[in-house]
Amino acid sequence: MIPIPVVVCVVGGWCVIYLGDVLLRSSSALKSSYEDWLAANGLSLSPFHVRWQTGLLNRLFAKWGRWKPRFLYHWFNLGMVFGVVAMFGSIILLTKTLMQTLAQMMTDSPEGSNEQMLQVVVRRRNKDLPL
């Protein structure tokens, strides 16, 4: 489980960033220069989402595209097929899990209630009790 102070720091940080964005956008003196700066750097902010767009790697991707276009065509098609198959597989697994959970919730006694359960017992020395 994620520690609570980490969650508070992340959520608090995002709230400060978004609040600063809202304040700068609502300021009549800074609004135009702030929005121009965001547009010039390719940044856009929304709650819990920062988008950065750049053309920095366009030349590199164009070079890779000219490398072996037939191989890349098949590679991306294979990736698309894998993505679709994995999506349907995950939908099937999620549906199966949902059905099992609903079936367990509908029964009067859950399946695990009549089974024996192993419990770990760690022996330790207590100062107050004699050994």
CSV table of N, CA and C in Angstrom, one decimal:
chain,number,residue,atom,x,y,z
A,1,MET,N,0.8,-1.2,0.0
A,1,MET,CA,0.0,0.0,0.0
A,1,MET,C,0.9,1.2,0.0
A,2,ILE,N,0.4,2.3,-0.7
A,2,ILE,CA,1.2,3.5,-0.8
A,2,ILE,C,1.1,4.3,0.6
A,3,PRO,N,2.2,4.7,1.1
A,3,PRO,CA,2.1,5.5,2.4
A,3,PRO,C,1.3,6.8,2.2
A,4,ILE,N,0.6,7.1,3.2
A,4,ILE,CA,-0.3,8.3,3.2
A,4,ILE,C,0.5,9.6,3.0
A,5,PRO,N,1.7,9.8,3.6
A,5,PRO,CA,2.4,11.0,3.3
A,5,PRO,C,2.8,11.2,1.9
A,6,VAL,N,3.1,10.1,1.2
A,6,VAL,CA,3.4,10.2,-0.3
A,6,VAL,C,2.2,10.6,-1.0
A,7,VAL,N,1.0,10.1,-0.7
A,7,VAL,CA,-0.2,10.4,-1.4
A,7,VAL,C,-0.5,11.9,-1.2
A,8,VAL,N,-0.3,12.3,0.1
A,8,VAL,CA,-0.6,13.7,0.4
A,8,VAL,C,0.3,14.7,-0.3
A,9,CYS,N,1.6,14.3,-0.4
A,9,CYS,CA,2.6,15.1,-1.1
A,9,CYS,C,2.2,15.2,-2.6
A,10,VAL,N,1.9,14.1,-3.2
A,10,VAL,CA,1.6,14.1,-4.7
A,10,VAL,C,0.3,14.9,-5.0
A,11,VAL,N,-0.7,14.6,-4.2
A,11,VAL,CA,-2.0,15.3,-4.4
A,11,VAL,C,-1.9,16.8,-4.1
A,12,GLY,N,-1.1,17.1,-3.0
A,12,GLY,CA,-0.9,18.5,-2.7
A,12,GLY,C,-0.1,19.2,-3.7
A,13,GLY,N,0.9,18.5,-4.3
A,13,GLY,CA,1.7,19.1,-5.3
A,13,GLY,C,0.9,19.4,-6.6
A,14,TRP,N,0.1,18.5,-7.0
A,14,TRP,CA,-0.8,18.7,-8.1
A,14,TRP,C,-1.8,19.8,-7.9
A,15,CYS,N,-2.3,19.9,-6.7
A,15,CYS,CA,-3.2,20.9,-6.4
A,15,CYS,C,-2.6,22.3,-6.5
A,16,VAL,N,-1.3,22.4,-6.0
A,16,VAL,CA,-0.6,23.7,-6.0
A,16,VAL,C,-0.3,24.1,-7.5
A,17,ILE,N,0.1,23.1,-8.3
A,17,ILE,CA,0.3,23.4,-9.7
A,17,ILE,C,-0.9,23.8,-10.4
A,18,TYR,N,-2.0,23.1,-10.2
A,18,TYR,CA,-3.3,23.5,-10.9
A,18,TYR,C,-3.8,24.8,-10.4
A,19,LEU,N,-3.7,25.1,-9.1
A,19,LEU,CA,-4.2,26.3,-8.5
A,19,LEU,C,-3.3,27.5,-9.1
A,20,GLY,N,-2.0,27.3,-9.2
A,20,GLY,CA,-1.2,28.3,-9.8
A,20,GLY,C,-1.6,28.6,-11.3
A,21,ASP,N,-1.9,27.5,-12.0
A,21,ASP,CA,-2.3,27.7,-13.4
A,21,ASP,C,-3.6,28.5,-13.5
A,22,VAL,N,-4.6,28.1,-12.6
A,22,VAL,CA,-5.9,28.8,-12.6
A,22,VAL,C,-5.7,30.3,-12.2
A,23,LEU,N,-4.8,30.6,-11.2
A,23,LEU,CA,-4.6,32.0,-10.8
A,23,LEU,C,-3.9,32.8,-11.9
A,24,LEU,N,-2.9,32.1,-12.6
A,24,LEU,CA,-2.3,32.9,-13.7
A,24,LEU,C,-3.2,33.1,-14.9
A,25,ARG,N,-4.1,32.1,-15.2
A,25,ARG,CA,-5.0,32.3,-16.3
A,25,ARG,C,-6.1,33.3,-16.0
A,26,SER,N,-6.4,33.5,-14.7
A,26,SER,CA,-7.5,34.5,-14.3
A,26,SER,C,-6.9,35.9,-14.1
A,27,SER,N,-5.6,36.0,-14.0
A,27,SER,CA,-5.0,37.3,-13.8
A,27,SER,C,-5.1,38.1,-15.1
A,28,SER,N,-5.6,39.3,-15.0
A,28,SER,CA,-5.7,40.1,-16.3
A,28,SER,C,-4.3,40.6,-16.7
A,29,ALA,N,-3.4,40.8,-15.8
A,29,ALA,CA,-2.1,41.3,-16.2
A,29,ALA,C,-1.2,40.2,-16.8
A,30,LEU,N,-1.3,39.0,-16.3
A,30,LEU,CA,-0.4,37.9,-16.7
A,30,LEU,C,-1.0,36.9,-17.6
A,31,LYS,N,-2.3,37.0,-17.9
A,31,LYS,CA,-2.9,36.0,-18.7
A,31,LYS,C,-2.3,35.8,-20.1
A,32,SER,N,-2.2,36.9,-20.8
A,32,SER,CA,-1.7,36.7,-22.2
A,32,SER,C,-0.3,36.2,-22.2
A,33,SER,N,0.6,36.8,-21.4
A,33,SER,CA,2.0,36.3,-21.4
A,33,SER,C,2.1,34.9,-21.0
A,34,TYR,N,1.3,34.5,-20.0
A,34,TYR,CA,1.4,33.1,-19.5
A,34,TYR,C,0.9,32.1,-20.5
A,35,GLU,N,-0.2,32.5,-21.2
A,35,GLU,CA,-0.7,31.6,-22.2
A,35,GLU,C,0.2,31.5,-23.4
A,36,ASP,N,0.8,32.6,-23.8
A,36,ASP,CA,1.8,32.6,-24.8
A,36,ASP,C,3.0,31.7,-24.5
A,37,TRP,N,3.5,31.8,-23.2
A,37,TRP,CA,4.6,31.0,-22.8
A,37,TRP,C,4.2,29.5,-22.9
A,38,LEU,N,3.0,29.1,-22.4
A,38,LEU,CA,2.5,27.7,-22.5
A,38,LEU,C,2.5,27.3,-23.9
A,39,ALA,N,1.9,28.1,-24.8
A,39,ALA,CA,1.9,27.7,-26.2
A,39,ALA,C,3.2,27.6,-26.9
A,40,ALA,N,4.1,28.5,-26.5
A,40,ALA,CA,5.5,28.4,-27.1
A,40,ALA,C,6.3,27.2,-26.7
A,41,ASN,N,6.0,26.7,-25.5
A,41,ASN,CA,6.7,25.5,-24.9
A,41,ASN,C,5.9,24.2,-25.2
A,42,GLY,N,4.7,24.3,-25.7
A,42,GLY,CA,3.9,23.1,-26.0
A,42,GLY,C,3.3,22.5,-24.8
A,43,LEU,N,3.0,23.3,-23.8
A,43,LEU,CA,2.5,22.8,-22.5
A,43,LEU,C,1.0,23.1,-22.4
A,44,SER,N,0.3,22.1,-21.8
A,44,SER,CA,-1.1,22.4,-21.5
A,44,SER,C,-1.4,21.7,-20.1
A,45,LEU,N,-2.1,22.3,-19.3
A,45,LEU,CA,-2.4,21.8,-17.9
A,45,LEU,C,-3.9,21.6,-17.7
A,46,SER,N,-4.2,20.5,-17.1
A,46,SER,CA,-5.6,20.3,-16.6
A,46,SER,C,-5.4,19.5,-15.3
A,47,PRO,N,-6.5,19.3,-14.6
A,47,PRO,CA,-6.4,18.6,-13.3
A,47,PRO,C,-5.7,17.2,-13.5
A,48,PHE,N,-4.6,17.0,-12.8
A,48,PHE,CA,-3.8,15.8,-12.7
A,48,PHE,C,-3.3,15.4,-14.1
A,49,HIS,N,-3.1,16.3,-15.0
A,49,HIS,CA,-2.6,16.0,-16.3
A,49,HIS,C,-1.8,17.2,-16.9
A,50,VAL,N,-0.6,16.9,-17.3
A,50,VAL,CA,0.3,17.8,-18.0
A,50,VAL,C,0.6,17.2,-19.3
A,51,ARG,N,0.4,18.0,-20.4
A,51,ARG,CA,0.7,17.5,-21.7
A,51,ARG,C,1.8,18.4,-22.3
A,52,TRP,N,2.9,17.8,-22.8
A,52,TRP,CA,4.0,18.5,-23.4
A,52,TRP,C,4.1,18.0,-24.8
A,53,GLN,N,4.0,18.8,-25.8
A,53,GLN,CA,4.1,18.5,-27.2
A,53,GLN,C,5.4,19.2,-27.8
A,54,THR,N,6.2,18.4,-28.5
A,54,THR,CA,7.4,18.9,-29.1
A,54,THR,C,7.6,18.3,-30.5
A,55,GLY,N,8.3,19.0,-31.3
A,55,GLY,CA,8.8,18.5,-32.6
A,55,GLY,C,10.2,18.1,-32.5
A,56,LEU,N,10.8,18.0,-31.3
A,56,LEU,CA,12.2,17.7,-31.1
A,56,LEU,C,12.7,16.4,-31.8
A,57,LEU,N,11.9,15.4,-31.7
A,57,LEU,CA,12.3,14.0,-32.2
A,57,LEU,C,11.7,13.7,-33.6
A,58,ASN,N,11.1,14.7,-34.3
A,58,ASN,CA,10.5,14.4,-35.6
A,58,ASN,C,11.5,13.9,-36.6
A,59,ARG,N,12.7,14.5,-36.7
A,59,ARG,CA,13.7,14.1,-37.6
A,59,ARG,C,14.2,12.7,-37.4
A,60,LEU,N,14.3,12.3,-36.1
A,60,LEU,CA,14.7,11.0,-35.8
A,60,LEU,C,13.7,10.0,-36.2
A,61,PHE,N,12.4,10.2,-35.9
A,61,PHE,CA,11.3,9.3,-36.3
A,61,PHE,C,11.2,9.2,-37.9
A,62,ALA,N,11.4,10.3,-38.6
A,62,ALA,CA,11.4,10.2,-40.0
A,62,ALA,C,12.6,9.4,-40.5
A,63,LYS,N,13.7,9.5,-39.9
A,63,LYS,CA,14.9,8.7,-40.3
A,63,LYS,C,14.6,7.2,-40.1
A,64,TRP,N,14.0,6.9,-38.9
A,64,TRP,CA,13.7,5.5,-38.6
A,64,TRP,C,12.6,5.0,-39.6
A,65,GLY,N,11.7,5.8,-40.0
A,65,GLY,CA,10.7,5.4,-41.0
A,65,GLY,C,11.2,5.1,-42.4
A,66,ARG,N,12.3,5.8,-42.7
A,66,ARG,CA,13.0,5.5,-44.0
A,66,ARG,C,13.9,4.3,-44.0
A,67,TRP,N,14.2,3.8,-42.8
A,67,TRP,CA,15.2,2.7,-42.6
A,67,TRP,C,14.8,1.5,-43.3
A,68,LYS,N,13.7,0.8,-42.8
A,68,LYS,CA,13.2,-0.4,-43.5
A,68,LYS,C,11.7,-0.3,-43.4
A,69,PRO,N,11.1,0.4,-44.4
A,69,PRO,CA,9.6,0.6,-44.2
A,69,PRO,C,8.8,-0.6,-44.2
A,70,ARG,N,9.2,-1.6,-44.9
A,70,ARG,CA,8.4,-2.9,-44.9
A,70,ARG,C,8.4,-3.6,-43.6
A,71,PHE,N,9.6,-3.6,-43.0
A,71,PHE,CA,9.7,-4.2,-41.6
A,71,PHE,C,8.9,-3.4,-40.6
A,72,LEU,N,9.0,-2.1,-40.7
A,72,LEU,CA,8.3,-1.3,-39.7
A,72,LEU,C,6.8,-1.4,-39.9
A,73,TYR,N,6.3,-1.6,-41.2
A,73,TYR,CA,4.9,-1.8,-41.4
A,73,TYR,C,4.4,-3.1,-40.8
A,74,HIS,N,5.2,-4.2,-40.9
A,74,HIS,CA,4.8,-5.4,-40.3
A,74,HIS,C,4.9,-5.4,-38.8
A,75,TRP,N,5.9,-4.7,-38.3
A,75,TRP,CA,6.1,-4.6,-36.9
A,75,TRP,C,4.9,-3.8,-36.2
A,76,PHE,N,4.5,-2.7,-36.8
A,76,PHE,CA,3.4,-2.0,-36.2
A,76,PHE,C,2.1,-2.7,-36.4
A,77,ASN,N,1.9,-3.5,-37.5
A,77,ASN,CA,0.7,-4.3,-37.6
A,77,ASN,C,0.7,-5.4,-36.6
A,78,LEU,N,1.8,-6.0,-36.3
A,78,LEU,CA,1.9,-7.0,-35.3
A,78,LEU,C,1.6,-6.4,-33.9
A,79,GLY,N,2.0,-5.3,-33.6
A,79,GLY,CA,1.7,-4.6,-32.4
A,79,GLY,C,0.3,-4.3,-32.2
A,80,MET,N,-0.4,-3.9,-33.3
A,80,MET,CA,-1.8,-3.6,-33.3
A,80,MET,C,-2.6,-4.9,-33.0
A,81,VAL,N,-2.2,-6.0,-33.7
A,81,VAL,CA,-2.9,-7.2,-33.5
A,81,VAL,C,-2.8,-7.7,-32.0
A,82,PHE,N,-1.5,-7.6,-31.5
A,82,PHE,CA,-1.3,-8.0,-30.1
A,82,PHE,C,-2.1,-7.1,-29.2
A,83,GLY,N,-2.2,-5.8,-29.4
A,83,GLY,CA,-3.0,-4.9,-28.6
A,83,GLY,C,-4.4,-5.3,-28.6
A,84,VAL,N,-5.0,-5.6,-29.7
A,84,VAL,CA,-6.4,-5.9,-29.8
A,84,VAL,C,-6.7,-7.3,-29.1
A,85,VAL,N,-5.8,-8.3,-29.3
A,85,VAL,CA,-6.0,-9.6,-28.6
A,85,VAL,C,-5.8,-9.4,-27.1
A,86,ALA,N,-4.8,-8.6,-26.7
A,86,ALA,CA,-4.6,-8.4,-25.2
A,86,ALA,C,-5.8,-7.7,-24.6
A,87,MET,N,-6.4,-6.8,-25.4
A,87,MET,CA,-7.6,-6.0,-24.9
A,87,MET,C,-8.7,-7.0,-24.6
A,88,PHE,N,-9.0,-7.8,-25.6
A,88,PHE,CA,-10.1,-8.8,-25.5
A,88,PHE,C,-9.8,-9.8,-24.4
A,89,GLY,N,-8.6,-10.2,-24.3
A,89,GLY,CA,-8.2,-11.1,-23.2
A,89,GLY,C,-8.4,-10.5,-21.8
A,90,SER,N,-8.0,-9.2,-21.7
A,90,SER,CA,-8.2,-8.6,-20.4
A,90,SER,C,-9.7,-8.4,-20.1
A,91,ILE,N,-10.5,-8.1,-21.1
A,91,ILE,CA,-12.0,-7.9,-20.9
A,91,ILE,C,-12.5,-9.3,-20.4
A,92,ILE,N,-12.1,-10.4,-21.0
A,92,ILE,CA,-12.6,-11.7,-20.6
A,92,ILE,C,-12.2,-12.0,-19.1
A,93,LEU,N,-10.9,-11.7,-18.8
A,93,LEU,CA,-10.5,-11.9,-17.4
A,93,LEU,C,-11.2,-11.0,-16.4
A,94,LEU,N,-11.4,-9.8,-16.7
A,94,LEU,CA,-12.1,-8.9,-15.8
A,94,LEU,C,-13.6,-9.3,-15.7
A,95,THR,N,-14.2,-9.8,-16.7
A,95,THR,CA,-15.6,-10.2,-16.6
A,95,THR,C,-15.7,-11.5,-15.8
A,96,LYS,N,-14.7,-12.4,-15.9
A,96,LYS,CA,-14.7,-13.6,-15.1
A,96,LYS,C,-14.5,-13.3,-13.6
A,97,THR,N,-13.6,-12.4,-13.4
A,97,THR,CA,-13.4,-11.9,-12.0
A,97,THR,C,-14.7,-11.3,-11.4
A,98,LEU,N,-15.3,-10.4,-12.2
A,98,LEU,CA,-16.6,-9.8,-11.7
A,98,LEU,C,-17.6,-10.8,-11.4
A,99,MET,N,-17.8,-11.8,-12.3
A,99,MET,CA,-18.8,-12.9,-12.1
A,99,MET,C,-18.5,-13.7,-10.8
A,100,GLN,N,-17.2,-14.0,-10.6
A,100,GLN,CA,-16.9,-14.7,-9.4
A,100,GLN,C,-17.1,-13.9,-8.2
A,101,THR,N,-16.8,-12.6,-8.2
A,101,THR,CA,-17.1,-11.8,-7.1
A,101,THR,C,-18.6,-11.6,-6.8
A,102,LEU,N,-19.3,-11.4,-7.8
A,102,LEU,CA,-20.8,-11.3,-7.6
A,102,LEU,C,-21.4,-12.6,-7.1
A,103,ALA,N,-20.9,-13.7,-7.6
A,103,ALA,CA,-21.4,-15.0,-7.2
A,103,ALA,C,-21.1,-15.2,-5.7
A,104,GLN,N,-19.9,-14.8,-5.3
A,104,GLN,CA,-19.5,-15.0,-3.9
A,104,GLN,C,-20.3,-14.0,-3.0
A,105,MET,N,-20.6,-12.8,-3.5
A,105,MET,CA,-21.4,-11.9,-2.7
A,105,MET,C,-22.8,-12.4,-2.5
A,106,MET,N,-23.4,-13.1,-3.5
A,106,MET,CA,-24.8,-13.5,-3.5
A,106,MET,C,-25.0,-14.7,-2.6
A,107,THR,N,-24.0,-15.5,-2.3
A,107,THR,CA,-24.2,-16.7,-1.5
A,107,THR,C,-24.2,-16.3,0.0
A,108,ASP,N,-24.9,-17.1,0.8
A,108,ASP,CA,-25.0,-16.8,2.2
A,108,ASP,C,-23.7,-16.9,2.9
A,109,SER,N,-23.0,-18.1,2.6
A,109,SER,CA,-21.7,-18.3,3.2
A,109,SER,C,-20.6,-18.3,2.1
A,110,PRO,N,-19.7,-17.4,2.2
A,110,PRO,CA,-18.6,-17.4,1.2
A,110,PRO,C,-17.9,-18.7,1.2
A,111,GLU,N,-17.2,-19.1,0.1
A,111,GLU,CA,-16.6,-20.3,-0.1
A,111,GLU,C,-15.5,-20.6,0.9
A,112,GLY,N,-14.8,-19.6,1.3
A,112,GLY,CA,-13.6,-19.7,2.2
A,112,GLY,C,-14.0,-19.8,3.7
A,113,SER,N,-15.3,-19.6,4.0
A,113,SER,CA,-15.6,-19.6,5.4
A,113,SER,C,-15.6,-20.9,6.1
A,114,ASN,N,-15.8,-22.0,5.4
A,114,ASN,CA,-15.8,-23.4,6.0
A,114,ASN,C,-14.4,-24.0,5.9
A,115,GLU,N,-13.5,-23.4,5.2
A,115,GLU,CA,-12.2,-24.0,5.1
A,115,GLU,C,-11.3,-23.6,6.3
A,116,GLN,N,-10.3,-24.5,6.5
A,116,GLN,CA,-9.3,-24.2,7.6
A,116,GLN,C,-8.3,-23.2,7.0
A,117,MET,N,-7.9,-22.4,7.9
A,117,MET,CA,-6.9,-21.4,7.4
A,117,MET,C,-5.7,-21.5,8.2
A,118,LEU,N,-4.5,-21.5,7.5
A,118,LEU,CA,-3.2,-21.5,8.2
A,118,LEU,C,-2.9,-20.1,8.7
A,119,GLN,N,-2.4,-20.1,9.9
A,119,GLN,CA,-2.0,-18.8,10.4
A,119,GLN,C,-0.5,-18.9,10.9
A,120,VAL,N,0.3,-17.9,10.5
A,120,VAL,CA,1.7,-17.9,10.9
A,120,VAL,C,1.8,-17.5,12.4
A,121,VAL,N,2.5,-18.3,13.1
A,121,VAL,CA,2.8,-17.9,14.5
A,121,VAL,C,4.3,-17.8,14.7
A,122,VAL,N,4.7,-16.6,15.2
A,122,VAL,CA,6.1,-16.4,15.4
A,122,VAL,C,6.3,-16.4,16.9
A,123,ARG,N,7.2,-17.2,17.3
A,123,ARG,CA,7.6,-17.3,18.7
A,123,ARG,C,8.6,-16.2,19.0
A,124,ARG,N,8.4,-15.5,20.1
A,124,ARG,CA,9.3,-14.5,20.5
A,124,ARG,C,9.4,-14.5,22.0
A,125,ARG,N,10.5,-13.9,22.5
A,125,ARG,CA,10.7,-13.9,23.9
A,125,ARG,C,10.1,-12.6,24.5
A,126,ASN,N,9.3,-12.8,25.5
A,126,ASN,CA,8.8,-11.6,26.2
A,126,ASN,C,9.5,-11.4,27.5
A,127,LYS,N,9.9,-10.3,27.8
A,127,LYS,CA,10.7,-10.0,29.0
A,127,LYS,C,9.9,-10.3,30.3
A,128,ASP,N,8.6,-10.1,30.2
A,128,ASP,CA,7.8,-10.2,31.4
A,128,ASP,C,7.5,-11.7,31.7
A,129,LEU,N,7.4,-12.5,30.7
A,129,LEU,CA,7.1,-13.9,31.0
A,129,LEU,C,8.3,-14.8,31.0
A,130,PRO,N,8.3,-15.7,32.0
A,130,PRO,CA,9.5,-16.6,32.1
A,130,PRO,C,9.5,-17.6,30.9
A,131,LEU,N,10.6,-18.0,30.5
A,131,LEU,CA,10.8,-18.9,29.3
A,131,LEU,C,10.8,-20.4,29.7
